[in-house]
Short mmCIF file of C-alpha atoms in Angstrom, two decimals:
data_model
loop_
_atom_site.label_atom_id
_atom_site.label_comp_id
_atom_site.label_asym_id
_atom_site.label_seq_id
_atom_site.Cartn_x
_atom_site.Cartn_y
_atom_site.Cartn_z
CA MET U 7 -52.88 41.47 -11.09
CA GLY U 8 -50.02 43.53 -9.69
CA ILE U 9 -50.38 46.93 -8.09
CA ALA U 10 -49.84 49.84 -10.48
CA GLY U 11 -46.33 51.23 -10.28
CA ALA U 12 -45.05 48.25 -8.27
CA PRO U 13 -42.05 46.36 -9.67
CA ALA U 14 -42.81 42.98 -11.21
CA LEU U 15 -41.88 39.94 -9.13
CA ASP U 16 -38.80 38.22 -10.54
CA PRO U 17 -38.61 34.63 -9.20
CA ALA U 18 -34.96 34.26 -10.21
CA ALA U 19 -34.02 37.48 -8.42
CA PHE U 20 -35.96 36.37 -5.34
CA VAL U 21 -34.15 33.02 -5.26
CA GLY U 22 -30.85 34.80 -5.81
CA GLU U 23 -31.46 37.04 -2.81
CA LEU U 24 -32.55 34.05 -0.72
CA TYR U 25 -29.44 32.13 -1.77
CA GLY U 26 -27.18 34.61 0.00
CA SER U 27 -28.70 33.55 3.32
CA PHE U 28 -29.53 29.92 2.49
CA ILE U 29 -25.97 29.10 1.46
CA TRP U 30 -24.83 29.20 5.09
CA ILE U 31 -27.12 26.26 5.96
CA PRO U 32 -25.05 23.64 4.06
CA THR U 33 -21.92 25.39 5.29
CA ALA U 34 -23.06 24.94 8.88
CA ILE U 35 -23.96 21.29 8.24
CA LEU U 36 -20.56 20.65 6.64
CA VAL U 37 -18.84 22.31 9.61
CA ALA U 38 -20.93 20.12 11.94
CA ALA U 39 -19.88 17.03 9.98
CA LEU U 40 -16.25 18.07 10.27
CA ALA U 41 -16.66 18.73 14.00
CA ILE U 42 -18.20 15.28 14.51
CA LYS U 43 -15.36 13.62 12.64
CA LEU U 44 -12.56 15.75 14.11
CA PRO U 45 -12.11 13.92 17.46
CA THR U 46 -11.77 10.58 15.66
CA ILE U 47 -9.43 12.10 13.07
CA ILE U 48 -7.18 13.51 15.80
CA ARG U 49 -7.28 10.27 17.82
CA LEU U 50 -6.53 8.10 14.78
CA TRP U 51 -4.38 10.59 12.87
CA LYS U 52 -2.30 7.84 11.27
CA ASP U 53 -5.35 6.52 9.43
CA PRO U 54 -5.10 8.04 5.92
CA LEU U 55 -8.78 7.44 5.17
CA LEU U 56 -9.86 9.50 8.17
CA ARG U 57 -7.44 12.26 7.20
CA ALA U 58 -8.85 12.17 3.67
CA VAL U 59 -12.42 12.50 4.97
CA GLY U 60 -11.38 15.44 7.13
CA GLY U 61 -9.65 17.12 4.21
CA LEU U 62 -12.63 16.52 1.97
CA LEU U 63 -15.06 18.07 4.44
CA LEU U 64 -12.71 21.01 4.94
CA LEU U 65 -12.57 21.56 1.17
CA ALA U 66 -16.36 21.39 0.96
CA CYS U 67 -16.64 23.99 3.74
CA CYS U 68 -14.19 26.25 1.89
CA VAL U 69 -16.17 25.92 -1.35
CA PHE U 70 -19.38 27.16 0.27
CA VAL U 71 -17.65 29.88 2.26
CA PHE U 72 -15.93 31.32 -0.82
CA VAL U 73 -18.91 30.85 -3.17
CA ALA U 74 -21.11 33.10 -1.02
CA PRO U 75 -21.76 36.40 -2.83
CA ALA U 76 -20.46 38.45 0.10
CA THR U 77 -17.22 36.44 0.19
CA ILE U 78 -16.79 36.69 -3.59
CA ALA U 79 -17.01 40.49 -3.43
CA TRP U 80 -14.63 40.56 -0.43
CA VAL U 81 -11.95 38.47 -2.17
CA ASN U 82 -12.20 40.58 -5.31
CA ARG U 83 -11.88 43.74 -3.26
CA ILE U 84 -8.87 42.77 -1.13
CA THR U 85 -6.94 41.43 -4.15
CA GLY U 86 -7.88 44.35 -6.38
CA VAL U 87 -8.55 41.95 -9.27
CA PRO U 88 -12.15 41.85 -10.56
CA ASN U 89 -13.57 38.31 -10.65
CA ILE U 90 -10.45 36.61 -9.26
CA SER U 91 -12.85 34.70 -7.03
CA ALA U 92 -13.91 32.74 -10.12
CA PRO U 93 -10.71 30.71 -10.65
CA TRP U 94 -10.25 30.45 -6.87
CA VAL U 95 -13.72 28.97 -6.29
CA TYR U 96 -13.45 26.79 -9.41
CA SER U 97 -10.09 25.50 -8.17
CA LEU U 98 -11.55 24.61 -4.78
CA LEU U 99 -14.49 22.88 -6.48
CA THR U 100 -12.15 20.96 -8.79
CA ALA U 101 -9.94 19.91 -5.88
CA PHE U 102 -13.04 18.76 -4.03
CA CYS U 103 -14.15 16.68 -7.03
CA GLY U 104 -10.73 15.04 -7.32
CA SER U 105 -10.61 14.38 -3.59
CA CYS U 106 -14.03 12.71 -3.75
CA LEU U 107 -12.79 10.36 -6.46
CA LEU U 108 -9.63 9.52 -4.53
CA LEU U 109 -11.55 8.92 -1.31
CA ILE U 110 -14.14 6.66 -2.93
CA ILE U 111 -11.41 4.63 -4.67
CA ALA U 112 -9.43 4.23 -1.43
CA TRP U 113 -12.52 3.78 0.76
CA ARG U 114 -14.02 1.04 -1.37
CA ASN U 115 -10.83 -0.85 -2.26
CA GLY U 116 -9.30 -0.51 1.21
CA LEU U 117 -5.83 0.57 2.22
CA SER U 118 -4.48 -2.94 1.69
CA ASP U 119 -5.32 -2.79 -2.02
CA ARG U 120 -2.08 -1.64 -3.64
CA SER U 121 -2.77 -3.21 -7.01
CA ALA U 122 -1.42 -1.63 -10.17
CA SER U 123 -4.91 -0.68 -11.34
CA THR U 124 -5.72 1.13 -8.07
CA ARG U 125 -2.43 3.04 -8.06
CA ARG U 126 -2.88 3.91 -11.72
CA ALA U 127 -6.42 5.20 -11.11
CA MET U 128 -5.29 7.39 -8.21
CA ARG U 129 -2.35 8.80 -10.18
CA TRP U 130 -4.68 9.52 -13.08
CA VAL U 131 -7.08 11.45 -10.86
CA ILE U 132 -4.31 13.49 -9.20
CA THR U 133 -2.64 14.34 -12.52
CA LEU U 134 -5.84 15.20 -14.36
CA TYR U 135 -7.40 17.41 -11.70
CA SER U 136 -4.12 19.14 -10.87
CA GLY U 137 -3.82 19.92 -14.56
CA VAL U 138 -7.37 21.30 -14.63
CA ILE U 139 -6.61 23.65 -11.71
CA VAL U 140 -3.48 24.98 -13.46
CA ALA U 141 -5.43 25.43 -16.72
CA LEU U 142 -8.15 27.39 -14.91
CA TRP U 143 -5.66 29.98 -13.70
CA VAL U 144 -3.93 30.20 -17.09
CA LEU U 145 -7.25 30.78 -18.87
CA PHE U 146 -8.27 33.45 -16.34
CA ALA U 147 -4.92 35.22 -16.77
CA LEU U 148 -5.46 35.29 -20.56
CA ALA U 149 -9.07 36.48 -20.35
CA ASP U 150 -10.35 40.05 -20.25
CA ALA U 151 -13.05 40.25 -17.56
CA PRO U 152 -13.03 43.78 -16.10
CA VAL U 153 -16.67 43.88 -14.94
CA GLU U 154 -17.22 42.24 -11.57
CA ARG U 155 -20.05 39.70 -11.61
CA VAL U 156 -20.92 38.22 -8.22
CA ARG U 157 -23.84 36.00 -9.17
CA ASP U 158 -23.94 35.47 -12.93
CA LEU U 159 -20.31 35.36 -14.06
CA ASP U 160 -20.74 32.11 -16.01
CA THR U 161 -23.47 33.47 -18.27
CA TYR U 162 -22.27 37.09 -18.40
CA TYR U 163 -18.91 36.00 -19.83
CA ALA U 164 -20.26 32.98 -21.74
CA ASN U 165 -19.05 34.45 -25.05
CA THR U 166 -15.83 36.01 -23.78
CA PRO U 167 -12.64 34.28 -25.03
CA PHE U 168 -10.80 32.26 -22.38
CA MET U 169 -13.52 32.98 -19.77
CA ARG U 170 -15.78 30.81 -21.88
CA GLU U 171 -13.20 28.02 -21.94
CA MET U 172 -12.57 28.38 -18.20
CA THR U 173 -16.28 27.94 -17.46
CA VAL U 174 -16.61 24.92 -19.75
CA LEU U 175 -13.45 23.33 -18.31
CA TYR U 176 -14.55 23.45 -14.69
CA LEU U 177 -18.06 22.27 -15.55
CA VAL U 178 -16.73 19.32 -17.59
CA ALA U 179 -14.26 18.38 -14.82
CA HIS U 180 -17.03 18.61 -12.26
CA CYS U 181 -19.48 16.59 -14.34
CA VAL U 182 -16.95 13.82 -15.07
CA ALA U 183 -16.04 13.52 -11.39
CA VAL U 184 -19.71 13.42 -10.39
CA LEU U 185 -20.54 10.74 -12.96
CA ILE U 186 -17.63 8.49 -11.97
CA THR U 187 -18.15 8.99 -8.23
CA SER U 188 -21.90 8.34 -8.53
CA LYS U 189 -21.28 5.13 -10.47
CA LEU U 190 -18.76 3.90 -7.90
CA ILE U 191 -21.08 4.75 -5.01
CA TRP U 192 -24.20 3.12 -6.46
CA ASN U 193 -22.23 0.01 -7.39
CA TRP U 194 -21.00 -0.10 -3.80
CA VAL U 195 -24.53 0.33 -2.39
CA ARG U 196 -25.58 -2.85 -4.18
CA THR U 197 -22.79 -4.84 -2.50
CA ASP U 198 -23.97 -7.52 -0.07
CA GLY U 199 -23.00 -7.45 3.60
CA LEU U 200 -22.76 -3.68 4.09
CA ASP U 201 -23.35 -2.21 7.53
CA ALA U 202 -26.78 -0.52 7.61
CA TRP U 203 -25.36 2.87 8.59
CA LEU U 204 -22.73 2.68 5.86
CA ARG U 205 -25.39 1.75 3.31
CA TRP U 206 -27.62 4.70 4.24
CA GLY U 207 -24.59 6.99 4.22
CA LEU U 208 -23.71 5.81 0.71
CA ILE U 209 -27.30 6.31 -0.43
CA SER U 210 -27.19 9.89 0.85
CA LEU U 211 -23.84 10.45 -0.87
CA GLY U 212 -25.20 8.99 -4.10
CA ALA U 213 -28.27 11.25 -3.95
CA GLY U 214 -26.04 14.25 -3.29
CA TYR U 215 -23.86 13.53 -6.31
CA ALA U 216 -26.96 12.90 -8.44
CA MET U 217 -28.16 16.40 -7.47
CA ASN U 218 -24.82 17.71 -8.73
CA LEU U 219 -25.69 16.37 -12.18
CA ILE U 220 -28.79 18.60 -12.14
CA PHE U 221 -26.54 21.50 -11.08
CA ASP U 222 -24.23 20.86 -14.06
CA ALA U 223 -27.19 20.52 -16.43
CA ALA U 224 -28.63 23.87 -15.30
CA LYS U 225 -25.27 25.60 -15.68
CA PHE U 226 -24.53 24.07 -19.09
CA THR U 227 -28.00 24.93 -20.39
CA ALA U 228 -27.74 28.56 -19.28
CA VAL U 229 -24.28 28.98 -20.82
CA ALA U 230 -25.24 27.22 -24.07
CA ALA U 231 -28.31 29.45 -24.34
CA ARG U 232 -26.03 32.50 -24.33
CA TRP U 233 -23.99 30.94 -27.14
CA SER U 234 -27.14 30.67 -29.27
CA GLY U 235 -28.32 34.18 -28.44
CA HIS U 236 -30.97 33.24 -25.87
CA ASP U 237 -31.34 34.21 -22.21
CA LEU U 238 -31.83 31.40 -19.72
CA ASP U 239 -29.73 33.05 -17.00
CA TRP U 240 -32.37 32.18 -14.40
CA LEU U 241 -31.12 28.59 -14.55
CA ASN U 242 -27.68 29.82 -13.51
CA THR U 243 -28.79 32.26 -10.81
CA GLY U 244 -32.11 30.79 -9.62
CA VAL U 245 -31.88 27.00 -10.05
CA ALA U 246 -28.24 25.93 -9.80
CA PRO U 247 -27.38 27.57 -6.42
CA PRO U 248 -30.16 25.97 -4.31
CA ILE U 249 -29.48 22.61 -5.97
CA ALA U 250 -25.83 22.96 -4.99
CA CYS U 251 -26.89 23.68 -1.40
CA LEU U 252 -29.17 20.63 -1.28
CA SER U 253 -26.42 18.49 -2.78
CA ALA U 254 -23.96 19.67 -0.14
CA ILE U 255 -26.42 18.83 2.64
CA LEU U 256 -26.92 15.28 1.30
CA ILE U 257 -23.16 14.77 0.89
CA ALA U 258 -22.49 16.04 4.42
CA VAL U 259 -25.17 13.72 5.81
CA GLY U 260 -23.62 10.87 3.82
CA PHE U 261 -20.31 11.39 5.56
CA ILE U 262 -21.93 11.86 8.98
CA LEU U 263 -24.20 8.81 9.00
CA PRO U 264 -21.69 5.92 9.00
CA HIS U 265 -19.78 7.39 11.96
CA SER U 266 -22.35 9.28 14.03
CA GLY U 267 -25.16 6.81 13.28
CA GLN U 268 -23.13 3.89 14.58
CA TYR U 269 -21.95 6.00 17.52
CA LEU U 270 -25.53 6.93 18.48
CA HIS U 271 -26.65 3.33 17.95
CA ASP U 272 -23.91 2.10 20.30
CA ARG U 273 -24.85 4.73 22.90
CA TRP U 274 -28.49 3.67 22.65
CA ARG U 275 -27.58 0.00 23.11
CA VAL U 276 -25.57 0.82 26.25
CA ARG U 277 -28.41 2.92 27.68
CA LEU U 278 -30.91 0.19 26.85
CA ALA U 279 -28.75 -2.45 28.53
CA HIS U 280 -28.41 -0.23 31.61
CA HIS U 281 -32.18 0.18 31.69
CA GLU U 282 -32.81 -3.56 31.18
CA LEU U 283 -30.77 -4.39 34.29
CA ARG U 284 -32.73 -2.00 36.51
CA PRO U 285 -35.27 -4.54 37.95
CA LEU U 286 -32.56 -7.05 38.92
CA TYR U 287 -30.32 -4.24 40.18
CA LEU U 288 -33.10 -2.92 42.45
CA LEU U 289 -33.72 -6.43 43.76
CA MET U 290 -30.01 -6.92 44.52
CA ARG U 291 -29.81 -3.49 46.13
CA SER U 292 -32.55 -4.50 48.54
CA VAL U 293 -30.18 -7.22 49.73
CA ASN U 294 -26.91 -5.35 49.79
CA GLY U 295 -27.38 -1.75 50.81
CA PRO U 296 -27.21 1.42 48.71
CA GLY U 297 -25.92 -0.10 45.47
CA VAL U 298 -23.58 1.62 43.01
CA PRO U 299 -22.71 5.21 43.95
CA PHE U 300 -23.59 7.78 41.28
CA VAL U 301 -20.57 9.51 39.72
CA LEU U 302 -21.48 12.62 37.73
CA HIS U 303 -18.71 12.44 35.14
CA SER U 304 -18.62 8.68 34.59
CA THR U 305 -19.41 7.40 31.12
CA GLN U 306 -22.49 5.37 30.32
CA GLU U 307 -20.30 2.35 29.59
CA LEU U 308 -18.68 2.61 33.02
CA ARG U 309 -22.08 2.88 34.70
CA LEU U 310 -23.21 -0.26 32.89
CA ILE U 311 -20.07 -2.16 33.94
CA ARG U 312 -20.53 -1.09 37.55
CA ARG U 313 -24.18 -2.18 37.53
CA GLU U 314 -23.27 -5.57 36.05
CA THR U 315 -20.46 -6.01 38.57
CA PHE U 316 -22.68 -5.07 41.50
CA ILE U 317 -25.39 -7.55 40.44
CA ARG U 318 -22.91 -10.41 40.02
CA ASP U 319 -21.15 -9.61 43.30
CA VAL U 320 -24.46 -9.85 45.17
CA LEU U 321 -25.64 -12.93 43.28
CA LEU U 322 -22.56 -14.97 44.18
CA PRO U 323 -23.23 -15.22 47.95
CA LEU U 324 -27.00 -15.12 47.38
CA ALA U 325 -26.78 -18.26 45.25
CA ARG U 326 -26.20 -20.31 48.44
CA HIS U 327 -29.85 -19.59 49.31
CA ILE U 328 -31.05 -21.00 45.96
CA GLU U 329 -32.20 -24.60 45.98
CA ALA U 330 -31.41 -26.44 42.76
CA ASP U 331 -34.47 -28.65 43.14
CA GLN U 332 -36.73 -25.64 43.51
CA GLN U 333 -35.27 -24.08 40.37
CA ARG U 334 -35.86 -27.27 38.39
CA ARG U 335 -39.49 -27.35 39.55
CA ALA U 336 -39.90 -23.68 38.62
CA TYR U 337 -38.43 -24.43 35.20
CA ASP U 338 -40.84 -27.32 34.67
CA ALA U 339 -43.71 -25.10 35.79
CA ALA U 340 -42.69 -22.40 33.29
CA LEU U 341 -42.57 -24.98 30.52
CA ALA U 342 -46.00 -26.22 31.58
CA LEU U 343 -47.31 -22.67 31.17
CA GLY U 344 -46.26 -22.79 27.53
CA LEU U 345 -43.02 -20.82 27.70
CA ASP U 346 -40.12 -21.69 25.44
CA PRO U 347 -37.01 -23.19 27.10
CA GLY U 348 -35.02 -19.92 27.05
CA PRO U 349 -37.66 -17.69 28.70
CA ALA U 350 -38.68 -20.57 30.99
CA LYS U 351 -35.14 -20.75 32.32
CA ALA U 352 -35.09 -16.99 32.94
CA TYR U 353 -38.46 -16.97 34.76
CA ALA U 354 -37.41 -19.97 36.86
CA ALA U 355 -34.20 -18.18 37.85
CA ALA U 356 -36.11 -14.99 38.64
CA VAL U 357 -38.55 -16.85 40.90
CA THR U 358 -35.80 -18.66 42.80
CA ILE U 359 -33.75 -15.46 43.16
CA GLN U 360 -36.78 -13.69 44.65
CA ASP U 361 -37.22 -16.59 47.09
CA ALA U 362 -33.52 -16.45 47.95
CA VAL U 363 -33.82 -12.71 48.64
CA ASP U 364 -36.79 -13.36 50.93
CA ALA U 365 -34.83 -16.11 52.74
CA ARG U 366 -31.88 -13.77 53.16
CA ARG U 367 -34.13 -11.06 54.60
CA ARG U 368 -35.69 -13.49 57.07
CA SER U 369 -32.31 -14.83 58.21
CA PRO U 370 -29.66 -12.22 57.39
CA ASP U 371 -27.02 -13.97 59.50
CA THR U 372 -27.22 -17.32 57.73
CA THR U 373 -24.95 -18.11 54.81
CA GLY U 374 -27.31 -20.60 53.17
CA THR U 375 -26.86 -24.28 52.46
CA GLY U 376 -27.38 -24.48 48.71
CA ASP U 377 -24.62 -25.55 46.36
CA GLN U 378 -25.91 -23.83 43.24
CA ASP U 379 -23.74 -23.55 40.11
CA THR U 380 -23.86 -19.83 39.33
CA THR U 381 -22.16 -19.97 35.89
CA ASP U 382 -25.40 -19.84 33.87
CA LEU U 383 -27.05 -17.47 36.32
CA LEU U 384 -24.27 -14.89 36.09
CA GLN U 385 -24.35 -15.06 32.29
CA GLU U 386 -28.14 -14.65 32.06
CA ILE U 387 -28.61 -11.55 34.21
CA TYR U 388 -30.23 -9.62 31.35
CA ALA U 389 -32.82 -12.34 30.70
CA VAL U 390 -33.55 -12.63 34.42
CA SER U 391 -33.94 -8.86 34.73
CA ARG U 392 -36.38 -8.80 31.81
CA ALA U 393 -38.33 -11.61 33.46
CA LEU U 394 -38.66 -9.50 36.61
CA ARG U 395 -40.62 -6.95 34.57
CA ARG U 396 -43.47 -9.49 34.22
CA PRO U 397 -44.82 -10.02 37.74
CA ASP U 398 -47.96 -11.67 36.34
CA VAL U 399 -45.94 -14.42 34.66
CA LEU U 400 -43.72 -14.79 37.73
CA ALA U 401 -46.81 -15.20 39.91
CA ALA U 402 -48.16 -17.89 37.56
CA VAL U 403 -44.84 -19.76 37.59
CA ARG U 404 -44.67 -19.50 41.39
CA ALA U 405 -48.24 -20.78 41.80
CA ARG U 406 -47.69 -23.73 39.50
CA THR U 407 -44.36 -24.51 41.20
CA ALA U 408 -46.14 -24.72 44.55
CA THR U 409 -48.76 -27.10 43.13
CA PRO U 410 -48.00 -30.78 43.78
CA ALA U 411 -46.72 -32.52 40.68
CA ARG U 412 -49.68 -34.92 40.45
CA SER U 413 -52.18 -32.06 40.21
CA VAL U 414 -50.39 -30.20 37.43
CA PRO U 415 -52.42 -30.62 34.23
CA VAL U 416 -50.60 -31.84 31.18
CA HIS U 417 -49.75 -28.99 28.83
CA GLU U 418 -50.88 -29.67 25.29
#
């Protein structure tokens, strides 16, 4: 029970007030998506698909900047025309819808697809949505809408001539674009052989466009209720705006994932490779001084290359201390312990490299007498380094290698 004299809580009004602040969240995410894409767009400016993605994200940012209640009031005030923000925002939204269709058509079919059907589809989209934008401004010019409405213009003028048609036109154009784009995206998601990051990006895009259908349904229902003399304005002011924000977040994530996800995955793989080589690198550094000097501004890829190069440069002369017969016995011992041929080869190499390091330490002035082929060894540095992380297995291989062949039990 409410307190006497206190105003009743209006959920729609509460959501409307919250929307003014919440709307900047998808705007910030869209700006972040554009910022992530921007370096690639600038570097590969001649790629029309990248330019299209950049333009699309910029349009989406503009939509959410100009649809904010504060921005709507500001545009109306500086132009001196009440509600002129309506055709401006609707035009941006329509251009965004058309751009989404064009991008999905070009993105899926590829730039090399210049078939008549593809060109015809793109011309159809450009012509239709350009025509819708022109019609929006004509209808607004013909309408009489003197009362400024920042949040509920669609329902307030639902029965006003020409304003009514303008609202229906932009909603129909938006709904058609969402339906077609969603169908194209979900058909694409089901295609075999997609990169995982691209697939998840498409799923996010598809979910975002599906949320737009709920947005259109809420708007249409609220407007149609006004036509029949009912009041469901809360769908327009309390339901549609947060759904639009959630949709924008999902769409922004959909554009971010294929690029940034793969980028982060590649960075992780480089860091993991650098970490995997650490045991072998430390072993080689014990032979050949301080190792690779640390450079503050060097990239992770360059650090990995330098670590690989250092290891191979030390292994080449060290290989003269490796006895081929000893490595074969270590390999047989590893097999006898039940290891598969691949890991057995790595553990055998690790054991013989450790022995070669010990021999080098005992006689630093000798150059060794072995004639070991280092081709496989230099190619398997990652496997050898991983083997060095298992001192217990190395100790078992070393112990069995030292056991005379006749005393080695047969491995079943």
